[in-house]
């Protein structure tokens, strides 16, 4: 089967750095994606790791280690607008399999 | 503007009625997907289509049906066989089946009374 695990909730203060971890068990793995979803809205794509290592896009970075079946999303210089749910998703077999999501709360 | 649209945003139906949710995209994407999201949960794949006139069951296809007669359109029917249909339904598309990036519509919140 396929499964992903990520923390259900994370709280941080404005300006801080937060890391959201994701571990996975799957077959047919091509890569790991991250999506952001604000309450009541649609998920939006943040980043994708097809190879091991770090991908940086502005304040957001994502990391993948295939040997450890592990990845993380790093959010720097947190802003209030970053309060949202963050989902990791395994890419493979022509589809995405999503984790349960991590709800990030950014406090002033 | 290119994008993916779903209508309506909110939908109410009586128990035992079939209901069809609309999903249209003008991104010229080959692949389209339907997900269900329950409160505080992740997205679960209902059906997906990698090309016109072809579609595959996802993880929770029971009680749902789809069609893909046109590249732009991928409607989802929630049938009376679906035991717990009240949920947030999201449609997505991607350039093709191998693309890592999916683009989501705004979603339809279905409530069955």
PDB file of C-alpha atoms in Angstrom:
ATOM      1  CA  UNK A   1       0.000   0.000   0.000  1.00  0.00           C
ATOM      2  CA  UNK A   2       0.885   3.645   0.028  1.00  0.00           C
ATOM      3  CA  UNK A   3       0.998   5.909   3.054  1.00  0.00           C
ATOM      4  CA  UNK A   4       2.350   9.298   4.017  1.00  0.00           C
ATOM      5  CA  UNK A   5       2.840  10.706   7.499  1.00  0.00           C
ATOM      6  CA  UNK A   6       3.134  14.337   8.474  1.00  0.00           C
ATOM      7  CA  UNK A   7       2.410  16.167  11.736  1.00  0.00           C
ATOM      8  CA  UNK A   8      -1.192  17.265  12.134  1.00  0.00           C
ATOM      9  CA  UNK A   9      -0.428  20.699  13.590  1.00  0.00           C
ATOM     10  CA  UNK A  10       2.492  23.104  13.891  1.00  0.00           C
ATOM     11  CA  UNK A  11       2.526  26.519  15.570  1.00  0.00           C
ATOM     12  CA  UNK A  12       5.182  29.193  15.059  1.00  0.00           C
ATOM     13  CA  UNK A  13       5.605  32.942  15.472  1.00  0.00           C
ATOM     14  CA  UNK A  14       5.891  35.544  12.775  1.00  0.00           C
ATOM     15  CA  UNK A  15       9.418  35.861  11.392  1.00  0.00           C
ATOM     16  CA  UNK A  16      10.454  32.396  12.547  1.00  0.00           C
ATOM     17  CA  UNK A  17      11.461  29.320  10.561  1.00  0.00           C
ATOM     18  CA  UNK A  18       9.366  26.155  10.568  1.00  0.00           C
ATOM     19  CA  UNK A  19       9.988  22.704   9.115  1.00  0.00           C
ATOM     20  CA  UNK A  20       7.188  20.301   8.184  1.00  0.00           C
ATOM     21  CA  UNK A  21       8.316  16.716   7.816  1.00  0.00           C
ATOM     22  CA  UNK A  22       6.865  14.008   5.615  1.00  0.00           C
ATOM     23  CA  UNK A  23       7.696  10.315   5.568  1.00  0.00           C
ATOM     24  CA  UNK A  24       6.264   7.980   2.992  1.00  0.00           C
ATOM     25  CA  UNK A  25       5.875   4.336   2.056  1.00  0.00           C
ATOM     26  CA  UNK A  26       4.977   3.763  -1.553  1.00  0.00           C
ATOM     27  CA  UNK A  27       5.707   1.900  -4.739  1.00  0.00           C
ATOM     28  CA  UNK A  28       6.291   3.550  -8.079  1.00  0.00           C
ATOM     29  CA  UNK A  29       7.786   6.684  -6.540  1.00  0.00           C
ATOM     30  CA  UNK A  30       8.816   9.505  -8.868  1.00  0.00           C
ATOM     31  CA  UNK A  31       8.988  12.424  -6.505  1.00  0.00           C
ATOM     32  CA  UNK A  32       7.470  14.427  -3.661  1.00  0.00           C
ATOM     33  CA  UNK A  33       5.320  17.513  -4.070  1.00  0.00           C
ATOM     34  CA  UNK A  34       4.085  20.083  -1.584  1.00  0.00           C
ATOM     35  CA  UNK A  35       0.800  21.968  -1.731  1.00  0.00           C
ATOM     36  CA  UNK A  36      -0.635  24.814   0.351  1.00  0.00           C
ATOM     37  CA  UNK A  37      -4.325  25.142   1.105  1.00  0.00           C
ATOM     38  CA  UNK A  38      -5.929  28.069   2.884  1.00  0.00           C
ATOM     39  CA  UNK A  39      -9.116  27.382   4.790  1.00  0.00           C
ATOM     40  CA  UNK A  40     -11.986  26.799   2.355  1.00  0.00           C
ATOM     41  CA  UNK A  41      -9.777  27.268  -0.691  1.00  0.00           C
ATOM     42  CA  UNK A  42      -8.155  25.133  -3.325  1.00  0.00           C
ATOM     43  CA  UNK A  43      -4.694  23.599  -2.927  1.00  0.00           C
ATOM     44  CA  UNK A  44      -1.910  25.410  -4.755  1.00  0.00           C
ATOM     45  CA  UNK A  45       1.395  23.905  -5.834  1.00  0.00           C
ATOM     46  CA  UNK A  46       4.473  24.972  -3.871  1.00  0.00           C
ATOM     47  CA  UNK A  47       7.359  22.743  -4.894  1.00  0.00           C
ATOM     48  CA  UNK A  48       8.484  19.397  -6.269  1.00  0.00           C
ATOM     49  CA  UNK A  49      11.523  17.227  -5.557  1.00  0.00           C
ATOM     50  CA  UNK A  50      12.309  14.553  -8.110  1.00  0.00           C
ATOM     51  CA  UNK A  51      15.892  14.120  -6.978  1.00  0.00           C
ATOM     52  CA  UNK A  52      17.573  14.059  -3.586  1.00  0.00           C
ATOM     53  CA  UNK A  53      18.515  17.420  -2.186  1.00  0.00           C
ATOM     54  CA  UNK A  54      17.162  20.858  -1.559  1.00  0.00           C
ATOM     55  CA  UNK A  55      14.954  22.937  -3.859  1.00  0.00           C
ATOM     56  CA  UNK A  56      14.569  26.611  -3.001  1.00  0.00           C
ATOM     57  CA  UNK A  57      11.779  28.907  -4.130  1.00  0.00           C
ATOM     58  CA  UNK A  58      11.849  32.242  -2.342  1.00  0.00           C
ATOM     59  CA  UNK A  59      10.984  31.817   1.335  1.00  0.00           C
ATOM     60  CA  UNK A  60      10.060  28.170   0.802  1.00  0.00           C
ATOM     61  CA  UNK A  61      12.477  25.261   0.412  1.00  0.00           C
ATOM     62  CA  UNK A  62      11.822  21.549   0.074  1.00  0.00           C
ATOM     63  CA  UNK A  63      14.122  18.618   0.667  1.00  0.00           C
ATOM     64  CA  UNK A  64      14.019  14.972  -0.344  1.00  0.00           C
ATOM     65  CA  UNK A  65      16.004  11.920   0.716  1.00  0.00           C
ATOM     66  CA  UNK A  66      14.932   8.882  -1.305  1.00  0.00           C
ATOM     67  CA  UNK A  67      17.053   6.491   0.742  1.00  0.00           C
ATOM     68  CA  UNK A  68      15.239   7.584   3.911  1.00  0.00           C
ATOM     69  CA  UNK A  69      11.791   7.925   2.257  1.00  0.00           C
ATOM     70  CA  UNK A  70      11.692  11.349   3.854  1.00  0.00           C
ATOM     71  CA  UNK A  71      11.172  14.924   2.856  1.00  0.00           C
ATOM     72  CA  UNK A  72      10.450  18.260   4.441  1.00  0.00           C
ATOM     73  CA  UNK A  73       9.126  21.707   3.632  1.00  0.00           C
ATOM     74  CA  UNK A  74      10.985  24.633   5.174  1.00  0.00           C
ATOM     75  CA  UNK A  75       9.255  27.975   5.521  1.00  0.00           C
ATOM     76  CA  UNK A  76      11.408  30.964   6.410  1.00  0.00           C
ATOM     77  CA  UNK A  77      10.537  34.483   7.572  1.00  0.00           C
ATOM     78  CA  UNK A  78       7.049  33.336   8.456  1.00  0.00           C
ATOM     79  CA  UNK A  79       4.186  35.712   7.743  1.00  0.00           C
ATOM     80  CA  UNK A  80       0.624  35.651   9.032  1.00  0.00           C
ATOM     81  CA  UNK A  81      -0.585  34.774   5.536  1.00  0.00           C
ATOM     82  CA  UNK A  82       1.391  31.508   5.744  1.00  0.00           C
ATOM     83  CA  UNK A  83      -1.234  30.165   8.160  1.00  0.00           C
ATOM     84  CA  UNK A  84      -2.704  27.321   6.120  1.00  0.00           C
ATOM     85  CA  UNK A  85      -2.632  23.566   5.684  1.00  0.00           C
ATOM     86  CA  UNK A  86       0.365  22.048   3.946  1.00  0.00           C
ATOM     87  CA  UNK A  87       0.191  18.695   2.181  1.00  0.00           C
ATOM     88  CA  UNK A  88       2.963  16.468   0.963  1.00  0.00           C
ATOM     89  CA  UNK A  89       2.062  14.262  -1.984  1.00  0.00           C
ATOM     90  CA  UNK A  90       3.808  11.338  -3.604  1.00  0.00           C
ATOM     91  CA  UNK A  91       4.012  11.535  -7.380  1.00  0.00           C
ATOM     92  CA  UNK A  92       3.836   8.249  -9.213  1.00  0.00           C
ATOM     93  CA  UNK A  93       1.729   6.085 -11.482  1.00  0.00           C
ATOM     94  CA  UNK A  94       0.115   9.058 -13.170  1.00  0.00           C
ATOM     95  CA  UNK A  95      -1.420  10.381  -9.978  1.00  0.00           C
ATOM     96  CA  UNK A  96      -0.760  12.011  -6.628  1.00  0.00           C
ATOM     97  CA  UNK A  97      -1.272  10.422  -3.229  1.00  0.00           C
ATOM     98  CA  UNK A  98      -1.715  13.093  -0.556  1.00  0.00           C
ATOM     99  CA  UNK A  99      -0.814  13.072   3.113  1.00  0.00           C
ATOM    100  CA  UNK A 100      -3.348  14.120   5.750  1.00  0.00           C
ATOM    101  CA  UNK A 101      -1.961  17.639   5.908  1.00  0.00           C
ATOM    102  CA  UNK A 102      -0.242  19.805   8.505  1.00  0.00           C
ATOM    103  CA  UNK A 103      -2.125  22.824   9.814  1.00  0.00           C
ATOM    104  CA  UNK A 104       0.319  25.668  10.360  1.00  0.00           C
ATOM    105  CA  UNK A 105      -0.701  28.483  12.675  1.00  0.00           C
ATOM    106  CA  UNK A 106       1.454  31.595  12.620  1.00  0.00           C
ATOM    107  CA  UNK A 107       1.106  33.777  15.714  1.00  0.00           C
ATOM    108  CA  UNK A 108       2.069  37.471  16.007  1.00  0.00           C
TER     109      UNK A 108
ATOM    110  CA  UNK B   1      -7.513  33.768 -18.614  1.00  0.00           C
ATOM    111  CA  UNK B   2      -6.607  30.083 -18.498  1.00  0.00           C
ATOM    112  CA  UNK B   3      -7.833  28.085 -15.572  1.00  0.00           C
ATOM    113  CA  UNK B   4      -9.998  25.378 -14.137  1.00  0.00           C
ATOM    114  CA  UNK B   5     -13.557  26.056 -13.042  1.00  0.00           C
ATOM    115  CA  UNK B   6     -16.034  24.169 -10.936  1.00  0.00           C
ATOM    116  CA  UNK B   7     -19.660  24.957 -10.452  1.00  0.00           C
ATOM    117  CA  UNK B   8     -21.564  25.506  -8.331  1.00  0.00           C
ATOM    118  CA  UNK B   9     -19.524  26.479  -5.267  1.00  0.00           C
ATOM    119  CA  UNK B  10     -22.214  25.194  -2.894  1.00  0.00           C
ATOM    120  CA  UNK B  11     -24.693  22.444  -3.686  1.00  0.00           C
ATOM    121  CA  UNK B  12     -27.495  20.974  -1.623  1.00  0.00           C
ATOM    122  CA  UNK B  13     -29.303  17.752  -2.457  1.00  0.00           C
ATOM    123  CA  UNK B  14     -31.767  15.436  -0.821  1.00  0.00           C
ATOM    124  CA  UNK B  15     -30.649  11.968   0.159  1.00  0.00           C
ATOM    125  CA  UNK B  16     -31.203   9.428  -2.601  1.00  0.00           C
ATOM    126  CA  UNK B  17     -30.729  11.872  -5.471  1.00  0.00           C
ATOM    127  CA  UNK B  18     -27.917  11.696  -7.967  1.00  0.00           C
ATOM    128  CA  UNK B  19     -25.991  14.926  -8.506  1.00  0.00           C
ATOM    129  CA  UNK B  20     -23.430  15.929 -11.136  1.00  0.00           C
ATOM    130  CA  UNK B  21     -20.549  18.271 -10.366  1.00  0.00           C
ATOM    131  CA  UNK B  22     -19.056  20.259 -13.207  1.00  0.00           C
ATOM    132  CA  UNK B  23     -15.341  20.649 -13.957  1.00  0.00           C
ATOM    133  CA  UNK B  24     -14.004  22.543 -16.969  1.00  0.00           C
ATOM    134  CA  UNK B  25     -10.462  23.535 -17.901  1.00  0.00           C
ATOM    135  CA  UNK B  26      -9.074  25.640 -20.735  1.00  0.00           C
ATOM    136  CA  UNK B  27      -5.417  24.881 -20.008  1.00  0.00           C
ATOM    137  CA  UNK B  28      -5.215  22.261 -22.785  1.00  0.00           C
ATOM    138  CA  UNK B  29      -4.274  19.687 -20.156  1.00  0.00           C
ATOM    139  CA  UNK B  30      -4.563  15.996 -20.962  1.00  0.00           C
ATOM    140  CA  UNK B  31      -4.987  14.706 -17.407  1.00  0.00           C
ATOM    141  CA  UNK B  32      -7.836  15.495 -15.025  1.00  0.00           C
ATOM    142  CA  UNK B  33      -8.615  14.333 -11.492  1.00  0.00           C
ATOM    143  CA  UNK B  34     -11.388  14.328  -8.899  1.00  0.00           C
ATOM    144  CA  UNK B  35     -10.664  14.408  -5.172  1.00  0.00           C
ATOM    145  CA  UNK B  36     -12.803  14.334  -2.086  1.00  0.00           C
ATOM    146  CA  UNK B  37     -11.806  16.209   1.077  1.00  0.00           C
ATOM    147  CA  UNK B  38     -13.465  15.761   4.446  1.00  0.00           C
ATOM    148  CA  UNK B  39     -12.970  18.253   7.308  1.00  0.00           C
ATOM    149  CA  UNK B  40      -9.428  18.189   8.649  1.00  0.00           C
ATOM    150  CA  UNK B  41      -8.426  15.487   6.191  1.00  0.00           C
ATOM    151  CA  UNK B  42      -6.244  15.153   3.149  1.00  0.00           C
ATOM    152  CA  UNK B  43      -7.368  14.718  -0.424  1.00  0.00           C
ATOM    153  CA  UNK B  44      -8.531  11.295  -1.525  1.00  0.00           C
ATOM    154  CA  UNK B  45      -8.556  10.392  -5.216  1.00  0.00           C
ATOM    155  CA  UNK B  46     -11.937   9.377  -6.635  1.00  0.00           C
ATOM    156  CA  UNK B  47     -11.289   9.067 -10.382  1.00  0.00           C
ATOM    157  CA  UNK B  48      -8.707  10.276 -12.843  1.00  0.00           C
ATOM    158  CA  UNK B  49      -8.427  10.527 -16.597  1.00  0.00           C
ATOM    159  CA  UNK B  50      -5.197  10.666 -18.528  1.00  0.00           C
ATOM    160  CA  UNK B  51      -6.767  11.129 -21.947  1.00  0.00           C
ATOM    161  CA  UNK B  52     -10.146  11.698 -23.584  1.00  0.00           C
ATOM    162  CA  UNK B  53     -12.543   8.721 -23.466  1.00  0.00           C
ATOM    163  CA  UNK B  54     -10.457   6.979 -20.814  1.00  0.00           C
ATOM    164  CA  UNK B  55     -10.530   7.087 -17.012  1.00  0.00           C
ATOM    165  CA  UNK B  56      -9.418   5.015 -14.038  1.00  0.00           C
ATOM    166  CA  UNK B  57     -10.749   4.457 -10.545  1.00  0.00           C
ATOM    167  CA  UNK B  58      -8.927   6.061  -7.675  1.00  0.00           C
ATOM    168  CA  UNK B  59      -8.911   4.970  -4.061  1.00  0.00           C
ATOM    169  CA  UNK B  60     -12.569   5.733  -3.275  1.00  0.00           C
ATOM    170  CA  UNK B  61     -14.494   5.299  -6.551  1.00  0.00           C
ATOM    171  CA  UNK B  62     -17.480   3.413  -5.131  1.00  0.00           C
ATOM    172  CA  UNK B  63     -20.688   5.423  -5.452  1.00  0.00           C
ATOM    173  CA  UNK B  64     -19.219   7.803  -8.038  1.00  0.00           C
ATOM    174  CA  UNK B  65     -19.104   7.877 -11.829  1.00  0.00           C
ATOM    175  CA  UNK B  66     -17.332  10.074 -14.386  1.00  0.00           C
ATOM    176  CA  UNK B  67     -17.124  10.686 -18.117  1.00  0.00           C
ATOM    177  CA  UNK B  68     -14.450  12.262 -20.308  1.00  0.00           C
ATOM    178  CA  UNK B  69     -16.066  12.941 -23.668  1.00  0.00           C
ATOM    179  CA  UNK B  70     -14.155  16.170 -24.206  1.00  0.00           C
ATOM    180  CA  UNK B  71     -10.638  17.176 -23.248  1.00  0.00           C
ATOM    181  CA  UNK B  72     -11.923  20.249 -21.437  1.00  0.00           C
ATOM    182  CA  UNK B  73     -14.575  18.582 -19.317  1.00  0.00           C
ATOM    183  CA  UNK B  74     -14.572  15.915 -16.599  1.00  0.00           C
ATOM    184  CA  UNK B  75     -17.942  15.840 -14.783  1.00  0.00           C
ATOM    185  CA  UNK B  76     -18.396  13.783 -11.623  1.00  0.00           C
ATOM    186  CA  UNK B  77     -21.717  12.185 -10.682  1.00  0.00           C
ATOM    187  CA  UNK B  78     -22.322  11.418  -7.034  1.00  0.00           C
ATOM    188  CA  UNK B  79     -24.854   8.615  -7.044  1.00  0.00           C
ATOM    189  CA  UNK B  80     -27.323   7.523  -4.403  1.00  0.00           C
ATOM    190  CA  UNK B  81     -25.034   4.529  -3.772  1.00  0.00           C
ATOM    191  CA  UNK B  82     -22.458   6.812  -2.119  1.00  0.00           C
ATOM    192  CA  UNK B  83     -23.104   6.293   1.600  1.00  0.00           C
ATOM    193  CA  UNK B  84     -21.694   9.565   2.887  1.00  0.00           C
ATOM    194  CA  UNK B  85     -21.589  12.087   0.048  1.00  0.00           C
ATOM    195  CA  UNK B  86     -21.379  15.312   2.059  1.00  0.00           C
ATOM    196  CA  UNK B  87     -17.860  16.642   1.432  1.00  0.00           C
ATOM    197  CA  UNK B  88     -15.719  19.187  -0.393  1.00  0.00           C
ATOM    198  CA  UNK B  89     -15.023  18.037  -3.962  1.00  0.00           C
ATOM    199  CA  UNK B  90     -11.964  19.268  -5.817  1.00  0.00           C
ATOM    200  CA  UNK B  91     -11.176  18.891  -9.481  1.00  0.00           C
ATOM    201  CA  UNK B  92      -7.624  19.215 -10.793  1.00  0.00           C
ATOM    202  CA  UNK B  93      -5.756  18.991 -14.070  1.00  0.00           C
ATOM    203  CA  UNK B  94      -2.166  18.519 -15.162  1.00  0.00           C
ATOM    204  CA  UNK B  95      -0.376  18.799 -18.480  1.00  0.00           C
ATOM    205  CA  UNK B  96      -0.081  15.033 -18.698  1.00  0.00           C
ATOM    206  CA  UNK B  97       0.057  12.017 -16.423  1.00  0.00           C
ATOM    207  CA  UNK B  98       3.768  12.381 -15.776  1.00  0.00           C
ATOM    208  CA  UNK B  99       3.633  16.012 -14.684  1.00  0.00           C
ATOM    209  CA  UNK B 100       4.222  16.676 -11.018  1.00  0.00           C
ATOM    210  CA  UNK B 101       2.129  19.851 -10.872  1.00  0.00           C
ATOM    211  CA  UNK B 102      -1.633  19.723 -10.602  1.00  0.00           C
ATOM    212  CA  UNK B 103      -3.831  22.811 -10.875  1.00  0.00           C
ATOM    213  CA  UNK B 104      -6.958  22.819  -8.765  1.00  0.00           C
ATOM    214  CA  UNK B 105     -10.367  24.333  -9.274  1.00  0.00           C
ATOM    215  CA  UNK B 106     -12.090  26.270  -6.457  1.00  0.00           C
ATOM    216  CA  UNK B 107     -14.064  23.228  -5.332  1.00  0.00           C
ATOM    217  CA  UNK B 108     -17.735  22.374  -4.795  1.00  0.00           C
ATOM    218  CA  UNK B 109     -19.054  21.907  -1.287  1.00  0.00           C
ATOM    219  CA  UNK B 110     -21.821  19.291  -1.476  1.00  0.00           C
ATOM    220  CA  UNK B 111     -24.271  18.875   1.364  1.00  0.00           C
ATOM    221  CA  UNK B 112     -26.762  16.044   1.281  1.00  0.00           C
ATOM    222  CA  UNK B 113     -29.750  16.647   3.541  1.00  0.00           C
TER     223      UNK B 113
END
